[in-house]
Amino acid sequence: MILSLFERTIAKRYLLPGRGEAFIALVAGISVGVVMLSVAMLVIVMSVMNGFRAELLDKIVGLNGHAIVQAYGGRLDNWEGVLEDIREAPGVVRASPLIEQPLLISFNGRVEAILVRGNTQQDIDRLTPNVLAGNLAELRSGERNVAIGARLAENIGVRLGDTITIINPEGRATPFGTMPRQIGYRVSAIFEIGIYDYDQKFVIMPMQEAQRLLLLGDTVGMIEVKTTDADRVEEILAPVERQLAGRAVVNDWKTINSTLFEALQVERVAMFFALSFMVLVAAFNILSSLVMLVRAKTRDIAIMRTMGATRRSLLKIFVTTGFTVGAIGTAAGLVLGFLVLAFRQQIVRVIEVVTGQNLWDPSIRFLSTLPARVDPVEIAGIVALALVLSFLATLYPAFKASSTDPVQVLRYE
């Protein structure tokens, strides 16, 4: 919308009321503040929700891949041939044999339920960035070294170099019955994935050690698969699933974590819908401030009409005034939202210190830190929503101003 010099001058004058119009300036300032806060809240909440989903997906996929091919009965015979077939499937980036079994761990009289994972050396090496202490290079077949999660180490009081006992209830049969299999392992590394459940349960060891512990021989329980596109994993692995029908089942990350990600999606949509009403309230603030401005400037509007100002000019003046308030609030909201996101972890810590409450308990939130990921498309949608509602809020007051009858207003002047 192109403005003439006259229209720009009047719009600027109305955006910066004089000393005698402090109340109008206060209402306009409140409108800017409400738009700013509503946009900032939308940016912060949606970015945190996106970050939560993306962080969970990255960490889950980083440890479990995009899908798991799991054998019926827990043992996959001829797994080498199955592994080659999966690796040759179009769209598959990586496939690795995997053993995962719930067992018990004992240390200094304390017993905890754990998940023992037997990985290939390549998969173990991928955990190197997550290691807090120790060296994964010591996890070699025959040396009885393991890596455990940081939360598990805290729970049972294990330190680097300690020896833990892993108990397999399915031990060897003896004349006196089945005796649980108990083997001591040295803790060579402590890692932190960032997902509380994983850091509390997982004990990682070389594949051959897991096979000996679980008496599996040369078999494995499952194959971990990573594809080119996590969202198309079902389509990519459909031929593999048909080929393995009756021998194994393919579970992708969506199925394995369906409850969690569906809950996140529902919450994300609900939060956006609820917070969008804040933008609507902000638009009503703009409308009310413009209505007040029109009422206060009725005499000025009538005078401008008698001096030759057209209805179109008045319409453009008040639309520009209200839309500028919305645009300033939107820009300020983006700046505030990005600042809060940049310092979110420090803000959480300050609030925890002031209130004495643990706002981010990893055992409840799954992740160790508050995540955030900005989606440019989503931010553009938030900006568009705020600007469109701001524009719509200006139409009624602007039409009201443009339809002012100077004869009626100035009759008794």
mmCIF file of C-alpha atoms in Angstrom:
data_model
loop_
_atom_site.group_PDB
_atom_site.id
_atom_site.type_symbol
_atom_site.label_atom_id
_atom_site.label_comp_id
_atom_site.label_asym_id
_atom_site.label_seq_id
_atom_site.Cartn_x
_atom_site.Cartn_y
_atom_site.Cartn_z
ATOM 1 C CA MET A 1 0.000 0.000 0.000
ATOM 2 C CA ILE A 2 1.697 3.185 -1.260
ATOM 3 C CA LEU A 3 1.149 6.302 0.880
ATOM 4 C CA SER A 4 1.420 9.894 -0.179
ATOM 5 C CA LEU A 5 3.483 12.397 1.813
ATOM 6 C CA PHE A 6 0.295 13.718 3.458
ATOM 7 C CA GLU A 7 -0.855 10.214 4.433
ATOM 8 C CA ARG A 8 2.571 9.267 5.819
ATOM 9 C CA THR A 9 2.744 12.481 7.869
ATOM 10 C CA ILE A 10 -0.690 11.992 9.446
ATOM 11 C CA ALA A 11 -0.072 8.278 10.116
ATOM 12 C CA LYS A 12 3.231 9.125 11.819
ATOM 13 C CA ARG A 13 1.484 11.798 13.881
ATOM 14 C CA TYR A 14 -1.113 9.288 15.060
ATOM 15 C CA LEU A 15 1.547 6.701 15.867
ATOM 16 C CA LEU A 16 3.303 9.217 18.134
ATOM 17 C CA PRO A 17 0.523 10.976 20.092
ATOM 18 C CA GLY A 18 1.254 14.274 21.802
ATOM 19 C CA ARG A 19 1.472 15.022 25.517
ATOM 20 C CA GLY A 20 -2.248 15.596 25.826
ATOM 21 C CA GLU A 21 -2.975 12.166 24.377
ATOM 22 C CA ALA A 22 -1.124 10.044 26.917
ATOM 23 C CA PHE A 23 -4.037 7.666 27.394
ATOM 24 C CA ILE A 24 -4.182 6.851 23.663
ATOM 25 C CA ALA A 25 -0.415 6.306 23.696
ATOM 26 C CA LEU A 26 -0.785 3.983 26.699
ATOM 27 C CA VAL A 27 -3.449 1.893 24.956
ATOM 28 C CA ALA A 28 -1.319 1.687 21.796
ATOM 29 C CA GLY A 29 1.696 0.672 23.905
ATOM 30 C CA ILE A 30 -0.344 -2.053 25.571
ATOM 31 C CA SER A 31 -1.384 -3.288 22.115
ATOM 32 C CA VAL A 32 2.254 -3.487 21.040
ATOM 33 C CA GLY A 33 3.123 -5.322 24.271
ATOM 34 C CA VAL A 34 0.323 -7.862 23.898
ATOM 35 C CA VAL A 35 1.272 -8.605 20.281
ATOM 36 C CA MET A 36 4.933 -8.924 21.319
ATOM 37 C CA LEU A 37 4.177 -11.348 24.158
ATOM 38 C CA SER A 38 1.767 -13.455 22.099
ATOM 39 C CA VAL A 39 4.214 -13.818 19.199
ATOM 40 C CA ALA A 40 7.107 -14.527 21.588
ATOM 41 C CA MET A 41 5.088 -17.205 23.400
ATOM 42 C CA LEU A 42 4.161 -18.882 20.119
ATOM 43 C CA VAL A 43 7.771 -18.829 18.903
ATOM 44 C CA ILE A 44 9.130 -20.171 22.209
ATOM 45 C CA VAL A 45 6.556 -22.908 22.762
ATOM 46 C CA MET A 46 6.515 -24.182 19.178
ATOM 47 C CA SER A 47 10.323 -24.152 18.953
ATOM 48 C CA VAL A 48 10.632 -26.073 22.225
ATOM 49 C CA MET A 49 8.032 -28.607 21.064
ATOM 50 C CA ASN A 50 9.880 -29.007 17.748
ATOM 51 C CA GLY A 51 13.177 -29.328 19.584
ATOM 52 C CA PHE A 52 11.762 -31.914 21.954
ATOM 53 C CA ARG A 53 10.522 -34.085 19.088
ATOM 54 C CA ALA A 54 13.678 -33.637 16.995
ATOM 55 C CA GLU A 55 15.997 -34.271 19.952
ATOM 56 C CA LEU A 56 14.118 -37.383 20.979
ATOM 57 C CA LEU A 57 14.133 -38.660 17.402
ATOM 58 C CA ASP A 58 17.852 -37.942 16.949
ATOM 59 C CA LYS A 59 18.817 -39.714 20.162
ATOM 60 C CA ILE A 60 16.456 -42.659 19.699
ATOM 61 C CA VAL A 61 17.502 -43.131 16.073
ATOM 62 C CA GLY A 62 21.155 -42.638 17.002
ATOM 63 C CA LEU A 63 20.946 -45.585 19.370
ATOM 64 C CA ASN A 64 18.279 -47.810 17.810
ATOM 65 C CA GLY A 65 18.274 -46.825 14.133
ATOM 66 C CA HIS A 66 15.144 -46.115 12.136
ATOM 67 C CA ALA A 67 13.834 -49.672 12.451
ATOM 68 C CA ILE A 68 14.475 -52.986 14.170
ATOM 69 C CA VAL A 69 14.150 -56.342 12.417
ATOM 70 C CA GLN A 70 13.311 -58.669 15.305
ATOM 71 C CA ALA A 71 13.233 -62.432 15.030
ATOM 72 C CA TYR A 72 10.300 -64.480 16.290
ATOM 73 C CA GLY A 73 11.393 -66.311 19.417
ATOM 74 C CA GLY A 74 14.281 -63.916 20.029
ATOM 75 C CA ARG A 75 16.810 -65.728 17.821
ATOM 76 C CA LEU A 76 17.487 -64.932 14.170
ATOM 77 C CA ASP A 77 19.039 -67.910 12.410
ATOM 78 C CA ASN A 78 21.142 -67.343 9.300
ATOM 79 C CA TRP A 79 21.316 -63.711 10.285
ATOM 80 C CA GLU A 80 24.342 -63.046 8.076
ATOM 81 C CA GLY A 81 22.281 -63.698 4.942
ATOM 82 C CA VAL A 82 19.385 -61.625 6.260
ATOM 83 C CA LEU A 83 21.810 -58.825 7.064
ATOM 84 C CA GLU A 84 23.173 -58.804 3.514
ATOM 85 C CA ASP A 85 19.684 -58.766 2.034
ATOM 86 C CA ILE A 86 18.735 -55.785 4.178
ATOM 87 C CA ARG A 87 21.919 -53.898 3.301
ATOM 88 C CA GLU A 88 21.227 -54.388 -0.413
ATOM 89 C CA ALA A 89 17.676 -53.007 -0.121
ATOM 90 C CA PRO A 90 17.269 -49.577 -1.799
ATOM 91 C CA GLY A 91 17.182 -46.744 0.705
ATOM 92 C CA VAL A 92 19.030 -48.593 3.484
ATOM 93 C CA VAL A 93 22.083 -46.700 4.732
ATOM 94 C CA ARG A 94 23.264 -49.036 7.463
ATOM 95 C CA ALA A 95 22.285 -52.379 8.995
ATOM 96 C CA SER A 96 23.928 -53.979 12.031
ATOM 97 C CA PRO A 97 23.257 -57.098 14.125
ATOM 98 C CA LEU A 98 22.090 -56.358 17.644
ATOM 99 C CA ILE A 99 21.423 -58.233 20.874
ATOM 100 C CA GLU A 100 19.216 -56.666 23.537
ATOM 101 C CA GLN A 101 18.032 -58.490 26.625
ATOM 102 C CA PRO A 102 16.627 -57.399 30.014
ATOM 103 C CA LEU A 103 18.809 -58.769 32.838
ATOM 104 C CA LEU A 104 19.921 -57.835 36.345
ATOM 105 C CA ILE A 105 23.044 -56.073 37.589
ATOM 106 C CA SER A 106 24.548 -56.367 41.053
ATOM 107 C CA PHE A 107 27.120 -54.147 42.761
ATOM 108 C CA ASN A 108 27.907 -53.872 46.477
ATOM 109 C CA GLY A 109 24.656 -55.562 47.401
ATOM 110 C CA ARG A 110 22.487 -53.370 45.170
ATOM 111 C CA VAL A 111 20.525 -54.936 42.334
ATOM 112 C CA GLU A 112 19.005 -53.075 39.366
ATOM 113 C CA ALA A 113 17.109 -54.148 36.256
ATOM 114 C CA ILE A 114 19.078 -53.355 33.109
ATOM 115 C CA LEU A 115 19.060 -53.807 29.335
ATOM 116 C CA VAL A 116 22.191 -55.519 28.040
ATOM 117 C CA ARG A 117 23.053 -54.522 24.482
ATOM 118 C CA GLY A 118 25.519 -56.439 22.386
ATOM 119 C CA ASN A 119 26.837 -54.255 19.569
ATOM 120 C CA THR A 120 29.390 -54.601 16.816
ATOM 121 C CA GLN A 121 32.620 -52.691 17.246
ATOM 122 C CA GLN A 122 31.530 -50.106 14.658
ATOM 123 C CA ASP A 123 28.314 -49.390 16.563
ATOM 124 C CA ILE A 124 30.203 -49.141 19.847
ATOM 125 C CA ASP A 125 32.625 -46.637 18.321
ATOM 126 C CA ARG A 126 29.676 -44.432 17.285
ATOM 127 C CA LEU A 127 28.968 -43.810 20.969
ATOM 128 C CA THR A 128 32.333 -42.072 21.441
ATOM 129 C CA PRO A 129 30.838 -38.499 21.487
ATOM 130 C CA ASN A 130 28.529 -39.582 24.347
ATOM 131 C CA VAL A 131 31.287 -40.911 26.617
ATOM 132 C CA LEU A 132 31.679 -39.013 29.893
ATOM 133 C CA ALA A 133 34.542 -41.085 31.296
ATOM 134 C CA GLY A 134 36.698 -44.008 30.192
ATOM 135 C CA ASN A 135 37.506 -45.389 26.778
ATOM 136 C CA LEU A 136 35.277 -47.422 24.464
ATOM 137 C CA ALA A 137 38.371 -48.859 22.786
ATOM 138 C CA GLU A 138 38.704 -51.190 25.796
ATOM 139 C CA LEU A 139 35.451 -52.915 24.882
ATOM 140 C CA ARG A 140 36.966 -55.869 23.052
ATOM 141 C CA SER A 141 35.758 -59.429 22.782
ATOM 142 C CA GLY A 142 37.192 -61.690 25.514
ATOM 143 C CA GLU A 143 38.226 -58.855 27.852
ATOM 144 C CA ARG A 144 34.932 -58.604 29.795
ATOM 145 C CA ASN A 145 34.725 -54.819 29.691
ATOM 146 C CA VAL A 146 31.435 -52.933 29.449
ATOM 147 C CA ALA A 147 30.092 -49.371 29.174
ATOM 148 C CA ILE A 148 27.154 -48.293 31.345
ATOM 149 C CA GLY A 149 24.796 -45.300 31.392
ATOM 150 C CA ALA A 150 25.539 -42.336 33.626
ATOM 151 C CA ARG A 151 22.251 -42.546 35.565
ATOM 152 C CA LEU A 152 22.743 -46.268 36.166
ATOM 153 C CA ALA A 153 26.245 -45.582 37.468
ATOM 154 C CA GLU A 154 24.812 -42.999 39.887
ATOM 155 C CA ASN A 155 22.013 -45.280 41.047
ATOM 156 C CA ILE A 156 24.255 -48.189 42.057
ATOM 157 C CA GLY A 157 27.349 -46.136 42.948
ATOM 158 C CA VAL A 158 29.639 -47.513 40.232
ATOM 159 C CA ARG A 159 32.803 -45.708 39.241
ATOM 160 C CA LEU A 160 35.189 -46.220 36.373
ATOM 161 C CA GLY A 161 37.219 -49.395 36.878
ATOM 162 C CA ASP A 162 34.745 -51.081 39.261
ATOM 163 C CA THR A 163 33.600 -54.639 38.614
ATOM 164 C CA ILE A 164 29.874 -55.286 38.303
ATOM 165 C CA THR A 165 28.058 -58.609 38.185
ATOM 166 C CA ILE A 166 25.499 -59.230 35.459
ATOM 167 C CA ILE A 167 22.967 -61.933 36.273
ATOM 168 C CA ASN A 168 21.283 -64.015 33.578
ATOM 169 C CA PRO A 169 18.377 -65.971 35.141
ATOM 170 C CA GLU A 170 18.456 -68.429 32.215
ATOM 171 C CA GLY A 171 21.631 -70.161 33.319
ATOM 172 C CA ARG A 172 22.865 -73.650 32.594
ATOM 173 C CA ALA A 173 20.934 -76.671 33.839
ATOM 174 C CA THR A 174 22.550 -78.637 36.685
ATOM 175 C CA PRO A 175 21.503 -81.738 38.657
ATOM 176 C CA PHE A 176 20.167 -79.300 41.254
ATOM 177 C CA GLY A 177 18.141 -77.262 38.775
ATOM 178 C CA THR A 178 18.875 -74.228 36.626
ATOM 179 C CA MET A 179 21.474 -71.964 38.213
ATOM 180 C CA PRO A 180 21.490 -68.272 37.229
ATOM 181 C CA ARG A 181 24.536 -67.305 35.212
ATOM 182 C CA GLN A 182 26.618 -64.601 36.968
ATOM 183 C CA ILE A 183 29.580 -62.988 35.263
ATOM 184 C CA GLY A 184 31.733 -60.091 36.450
ATOM 185 C CA TYR A 185 32.526 -57.229 34.069
ATOM 186 C CA ARG A 186 34.819 -54.257 34.473
ATOM 187 C CA VAL A 187 33.293 -50.812 33.830
ATOM 188 C CA SER A 188 35.557 -49.296 31.175
ATOM 189 C CA ALA A 189 33.347 -46.371 30.099
ATOM 190 C CA ILE A 190 30.407 -44.318 31.326
ATOM 191 C CA PHE A 191 28.215 -42.690 28.678
ATOM 192 C CA GLU A 192 25.279 -40.295 28.554
ATOM 193 C CA ILE A 193 22.874 -40.510 25.612
ATOM 194 C CA GLY A 194 20.685 -37.699 26.962
ATOM 195 C CA ILE A 195 17.505 -39.793 27.291
ATOM 196 C CA TYR A 196 16.939 -40.667 30.929
ATOM 197 C CA ASP A 197 15.560 -44.171 30.351
ATOM 198 C CA TYR A 198 18.539 -45.133 28.208
ATOM 199 C CA ASP A 199 21.108 -43.688 30.604
ATOM 200 C CA GLN A 200 19.409 -45.492 33.504
ATOM 201 C CA LYS A 201 19.118 -48.951 31.922
ATOM 202 C CA PHE A 202 21.692 -49.632 29.230
ATOM 203 C CA VAL A 203 24.843 -51.714 29.600
ATOM 204 C CA ILE A 204 26.758 -52.041 26.336
ATOM 205 C CA MET A 205 29.242 -54.798 25.520
ATOM 206 C CA PRO A 206 30.765 -56.393 22.408
ATOM 207 C CA MET A 207 28.503 -58.717 20.424
ATOM 208 C CA GLN A 208 30.534 -61.864 21.221
ATOM 209 C CA GLU A 209 30.425 -61.125 24.970
ATOM 210 C CA ALA A 210 26.638 -60.743 24.847
ATOM 211 C CA GLN A 211 26.323 -64.036 22.970
ATOM 212 C CA ARG A 212 28.403 -65.815 25.625
ATOM 213 C CA LEU A 213 26.471 -64.187 28.484
ATOM 214 C CA LEU A 214 23.088 -65.093 27.011
ATOM 215 C CA LEU A 215 24.189 -68.516 25.687
ATOM 216 C CA LEU A 216 23.082 -67.590 22.163
ATOM 217 C CA GLY A 217 25.894 -69.279 20.278
ATOM 218 C CA ASP A 218 26.380 -67.525 16.947
ATOM 219 C CA THR A 219 22.824 -66.167 16.674
ATOM 220 C CA VAL A 220 21.503 -62.628 17.230
ATOM 221 C CA GLY A 221 18.125 -61.345 18.317
ATOM 222 C CA MET A 222 17.597 -58.462 15.924
ATOM 223 C CA ILE A 223 19.074 -56.250 13.222
ATOM 224 C CA GLU A 224 19.203 -52.482 13.529
ATOM 225 C CA VAL A 225 18.460 -50.576 10.290
ATOM 226 C CA LYS A 226 19.028 -46.962 9.310
ATOM 227 C CA THR A 227 17.458 -45.562 6.130
ATOM 228 C CA THR A 228 17.866 -42.465 3.995
ATOM 229 C CA ASP A 229 14.612 -40.933 5.272
ATOM 230 C CA ALA A 230 13.179 -41.590 8.736
ATOM 231 C CA ASP A 231 9.701 -40.472 7.667
ATOM 232 C CA ARG A 232 9.628 -42.988 4.761
ATOM 233 C CA VAL A 233 11.009 -45.934 6.702
ATOM 234 C CA GLU A 234 7.821 -48.004 6.286
ATOM 235 C CA GLU A 235 7.876 -47.578 2.509
ATOM 236 C CA ILE A 236 11.616 -48.299 2.249
ATOM 237 C CA LEU A 237 11.487 -51.481 4.342
ATOM 238 C CA ALA A 238 8.216 -52.840 2.924
ATOM 239 C CA PRO A 239 10.054 -55.252 0.518
ATOM 240 C CA VAL A 240 12.256 -56.459 3.401
ATOM 241 C CA GLU A 241 9.203 -57.080 5.576
ATOM 242 C CA ARG A 242 7.557 -59.155 2.845
ATOM 243 C CA GLN A 243 10.748 -61.147 2.338
ATOM 244 C CA LEU A 244 11.061 -61.942 6.066
ATOM 245 C CA ALA A 245 7.386 -62.754 6.621
ATOM 246 C CA GLY A 246 7.079 -65.632 9.097
ATOM 247 C CA ARG A 247 10.696 -65.310 10.269
ATOM 248 C CA ALA A 248 10.935 -61.791 11.662
ATOM 249 C CA VAL A 249 8.912 -58.637 12.164
ATOM 250 C CA VAL A 250 9.979 -55.108 11.193
ATOM 251 C CA ASN A 251 9.228 -52.407 13.774
ATOM 252 C CA ASP A 252 10.085 -48.830 12.808
ATOM 253 C CA TRP A 253 10.732 -45.955 15.210
ATOM 254 C CA LYS A 254 7.152 -44.712 14.784
ATOM 255 C CA THR A 255 5.747 -48.029 16.000
ATOM 256 C CA ILE A 256 8.244 -48.529 18.808
ATOM 257 C CA ASN A 257 7.685 -45.018 20.183
ATOM 258 C CA SER A 258 4.170 -44.442 18.856
ATOM 259 C CA THR A 259 2.617 -43.452 22.194
ATOM 260 C CA LEU A 260 5.290 -40.868 22.929
ATOM 261 C CA PHE A 261 5.370 -39.205 19.499
ATOM 262 C CA GLU A 262 1.583 -39.221 19.092
ATOM 263 C CA ALA A 263 1.248 -37.517 22.473
ATOM 264 C CA LEU A 264 3.841 -34.932 21.420
ATOM 265 C CA GLN A 265 1.996 -34.247 18.164
ATOM 266 C CA VAL A 266 -1.376 -33.823 19.900
ATOM 267 C CA GLU A 267 0.195 -31.529 22.493
ATOM 268 C CA ARG A 268 1.937 -29.512 19.788
ATOM 269 C CA VAL A 269 -1.301 -28.899 17.869
ATOM 270 C CA ALA A 270 -3.222 -28.118 21.065
ATOM 271 C CA MET A 271 -0.592 -25.622 22.237
ATOM 272 C CA PHE A 272 -0.552 -23.831 18.886
ATOM 273 C CA PHE A 273 -4.360 -23.615 18.865
ATOM 274 C CA ALA A 274 -4.485 -22.312 22.441
ATOM 275 C CA LEU A 275 -1.684 -19.771 22.029
ATOM 276 C CA SER A 276 -3.163 -18.514 18.758
ATOM 277 C CA PHE A 277 -5.957 -17.022 20.842
ATOM 278 C CA MET A 278 -3.339 -14.739 22.422
ATOM 279 C CA VAL A 279 -2.669 -13.289 18.981
ATOM 280 C CA LEU A 280 -6.425 -12.843 18.513
ATOM 281 C CA VAL A 281 -6.623 -10.982 21.840
ATOM 282 C CA ALA A 282 -3.730 -8.808 20.672
ATOM 283 C CA ALA A 283 -5.660 -8.011 17.488
ATOM 284 C CA PHE A 284 -8.673 -6.932 19.567
ATOM 285 C CA ASN A 285 -6.342 -4.632 21.521
ATOM 286 C CA ILE A 286 -5.280 -3.017 18.256
ATOM 287 C CA LEU A 287 -8.931 -2.657 17.258
ATOM 288 C CA SER A 288 -9.869 -1.015 20.558
ATOM 289 C CA SER A 289 -6.928 1.382 20.455
ATOM 290 C CA LEU A 290 -7.833 2.431 16.897
ATOM 291 C CA VAL A 291 -11.487 2.912 17.823
ATOM 292 C CA MET A 292 -10.386 5.193 20.651
ATOM 293 C CA LEU A 293 -8.066 7.048 18.284
ATOM 294 C CA VAL A 294 -10.865 7.560 15.739
ATOM 295 C CA ARG A 295 -13.217 8.863 18.421
ATOM 296 C CA ALA A 296 -10.534 11.219 19.750
ATOM 297 C CA LYS A 297 -9.681 12.469 16.254
ATOM 298 C CA THR A 298 -13.224 12.808 14.889
ATOM 299 C CA ARG A 299 -12.946 16.624 14.682
ATOM 300 C CA ASP A 300 -9.528 16.393 12.995
ATOM 301 C CA ILE A 301 -10.902 13.859 10.512
ATOM 302 C CA ALA A 302 -13.811 16.157 9.654
ATOM 303 C CA ILE A 303 -11.440 19.081 9.112
ATOM 304 C CA MET A 304 -9.202 16.980 6.834
ATOM 305 C CA ARG A 305 -12.282 15.961 4.845
ATOM 306 C CA THR A 306 -13.308 19.604 4.337
ATOM 307 C CA MET A 307 -9.741 20.395 3.204
ATOM 308 C CA GLY A 308 -9.922 17.754 0.462
ATOM 309 C CA ALA A 309 -8.780 14.494 2.079
ATOM 310 C CA THR A 310 -10.507 11.584 0.383
ATOM 311 C CA ARG A 311 -12.148 8.636 2.092
ATOM 312 C CA ARG A 312 -9.459 6.418 0.579
ATOM 313 C CA SER A 313 -6.706 8.543 2.160
ATOM 314 C CA LEU A 314 -8.303 8.301 5.611
ATOM 315 C CA LEU A 315 -8.775 4.577 5.178
ATOM 316 C CA LYS A 316 -5.089 4.146 4.308
ATOM 317 C CA ILE A 317 -3.991 6.348 7.225
ATOM 318 C CA PHE A 318 -5.780 4.326 9.902
ATOM 319 C CA VAL A 319 -4.993 0.941 8.350
ATOM 320 C CA THR A 320 -1.321 1.949 8.267
ATOM 321 C CA THR A 321 -1.432 3.152 11.864
ATOM 322 C CA GLY A 322 -2.968 -0.056 13.218
ATOM 323 C CA PHE A 323 -0.924 -2.378 11.016
ATOM 324 C CA THR A 324 2.301 -0.627 12.081
ATOM 325 C CA VAL A 325 1.418 -1.268 15.729
ATOM 326 C CA GLY A 326 0.951 -4.956 14.891
ATOM 327 C CA ALA A 327 4.164 -5.091 12.854
ATOM 328 C CA ILE A 328 6.215 -3.452 15.638
ATOM 329 C CA GLY A 329 4.755 -5.889 18.172
ATOM 330 C CA THR A 330 5.456 -8.845 15.880
ATOM 331 C CA ALA A 331 9.081 -7.804 15.310
ATOM 332 C CA ALA A 332 9.606 -7.231 19.035
ATOM 333 C CA GLY A 333 8.003 -10.610 19.759
ATOM 334 C CA LEU A 334 10.402 -12.374 17.394
ATOM 335 C CA VAL A 335 13.391 -10.703 19.048
ATOM 336 C CA LEU A 336 12.123 -11.560 22.542
ATOM 337 C CA GLY A 337 11.329 -15.144 21.522
ATOM 338 C CA PHE A 338 14.774 -15.736 20.005
ATOM 339 C CA LEU A 339 16.478 -14.210 23.070
ATOM 340 C CA VAL A 340 14.562 -16.491 25.426
ATOM 341 C CA LEU A 341 15.395 -19.509 23.267
ATOM 342 C CA ALA A 342 19.075 -18.565 23.180
ATOM 343 C CA PHE A 343 19.263 -18.360 26.998
ATOM 344 C CA ARG A 344 16.587 -20.932 27.834
ATOM 345 C CA GLN A 345 18.827 -23.207 29.898
ATOM 346 C CA GLN A 346 20.145 -20.316 31.994
ATOM 347 C CA ILE A 347 16.582 -19.045 32.509
ATOM 348 C CA VAL A 348 15.476 -22.487 33.727
ATOM 349 C CA ARG A 349 18.377 -22.612 36.188
ATOM 350 C CA VAL A 350 17.604 -19.124 37.539
ATOM 351 C CA ILE A 351 13.936 -20.022 38.056
ATOM 352 C CA GLU A 352 14.968 -23.262 39.796
ATOM 353 C CA VAL A 353 17.274 -21.332 42.140
ATOM 354 C CA VAL A 354 14.618 -18.708 42.928
ATOM 355 C CA THR A 355 11.730 -21.161 43.436
ATOM 356 C CA GLY A 356 13.717 -24.081 44.808
ATOM 357 C CA GLN A 357 11.878 -26.410 42.422
ATOM 358 C CA ASN A 358 13.294 -28.822 39.855
ATOM 359 C CA LEU A 359 11.612 -27.620 36.658
ATOM 360 C CA TRP A 360 13.348 -30.084 34.354
ATOM 361 C CA ASP A 361 13.461 -33.538 35.913
ATOM 362 C CA PRO A 362 15.090 -35.872 33.334
ATOM 363 C CA SER A 363 13.221 -38.878 34.751
ATOM 364 C CA ILE A 364 9.951 -37.193 33.689
ATOM 365 C CA ARG A 365 11.028 -35.177 30.629
ATOM 366 C CA PHE A 366 13.112 -37.988 29.021
ATOM 367 C CA LEU A 367 15.832 -35.497 27.976
ATOM 368 C CA SER A 368 18.626 -34.077 30.132
ATOM 369 C CA THR A 369 18.295 -30.479 28.878
ATOM 370 C CA LEU A 370 15.542 -28.236 27.530
ATOM 371 C CA PRO A 371 15.722 -28.561 23.712
ATOM 372 C CA ALA A 372 14.637 -26.096 21.028
ATOM 373 C CA ARG A 373 14.643 -26.118 17.250
ATOM 374 C CA VAL A 374 13.437 -23.171 15.164
ATOM 375 C CA ASP A 375 11.415 -24.076 12.085
ATOM 376 C CA PRO A 376 11.611 -21.185 9.550
ATOM 377 C CA VAL A 377 8.333 -22.229 7.910
ATOM 378 C CA GLU A 378 6.573 -22.262 11.270
ATOM 379 C CA ILE A 379 8.032 -18.890 12.227
ATOM 380 C CA ALA A 380 6.815 -17.478 8.920
ATOM 381 C CA GLY A 381 3.354 -18.857 9.694
ATOM 382 C CA ILE A 382 3.344 -17.210 13.133
ATOM 383 C CA VAL A 383 4.405 -13.871 11.638
ATOM 384 C CA ALA A 384 1.765 -14.156 8.911
ATOM 385 C CA LEU A 385 -0.920 -14.979 11.506
ATOM 386 C CA ALA A 386 -0.014 -11.964 13.629
ATOM 387 C CA LEU A 387 0.154 -9.560 10.671
ATOM 388 C CA VAL A 388 -3.068 -10.790 9.063
ATOM 389 C CA LEU A 389 -5.012 -10.499 12.316
ATOM 390 C CA SER A 390 -3.494 -7.055 12.909
ATOM 391 C CA PHE A 391 -4.569 -5.958 9.426
ATOM 392 C CA LEU A 392 -8.100 -7.301 9.872
ATOM 393 C CA ALA A 393 -8.376 -5.519 13.214
ATOM 394 C CA THR A 394 -7.738 -2.151 11.502
ATOM 395 C CA LEU A 395 -10.514 -2.447 8.924
ATOM 396 C CA TYR A 396 -13.527 -1.541 11.069
ATOM 397 C CA PRO A 397 -11.969 1.570 12.692
ATOM 398 C CA ALA A 398 -10.509 2.657 9.337
ATOM 399 C CA PHE A 399 -13.882 2.351 7.559
ATOM 400 C CA LYS A 400 -15.505 4.175 10.472
ATOM 401 C CA ALA A 401 -13.018 7.043 10.121
ATOM 402 C CA SER A 402 -13.355 7.205 6.336
ATOM 403 C CA SER A 403 -17.151 7.375 6.553
ATOM 404 C CA THR A 404 -17.119 10.367 8.928
ATOM 405 C CA ASP A 405 -19.521 13.078 7.757
ATOM 406 C CA PRO A 406 -17.792 16.462 8.235
ATOM 407 C CA VAL A 407 -21.132 18.300 8.116
ATOM 408 C CA GLN A 408 -22.496 16.405 11.112
ATOM 409 C CA VAL A 409 -19.269 16.760 13.117
ATOM 410 C CA LEU A 410 -18.652 20.476 12.434
ATOM 411 C CA ARG A 411 -22.301 21.645 12.545
ATOM 412 C CA TYR A 412 -22.013 23.137 16.035
ATOM 413 C CA GLU A 413 -18.340 24.124 15.899
#
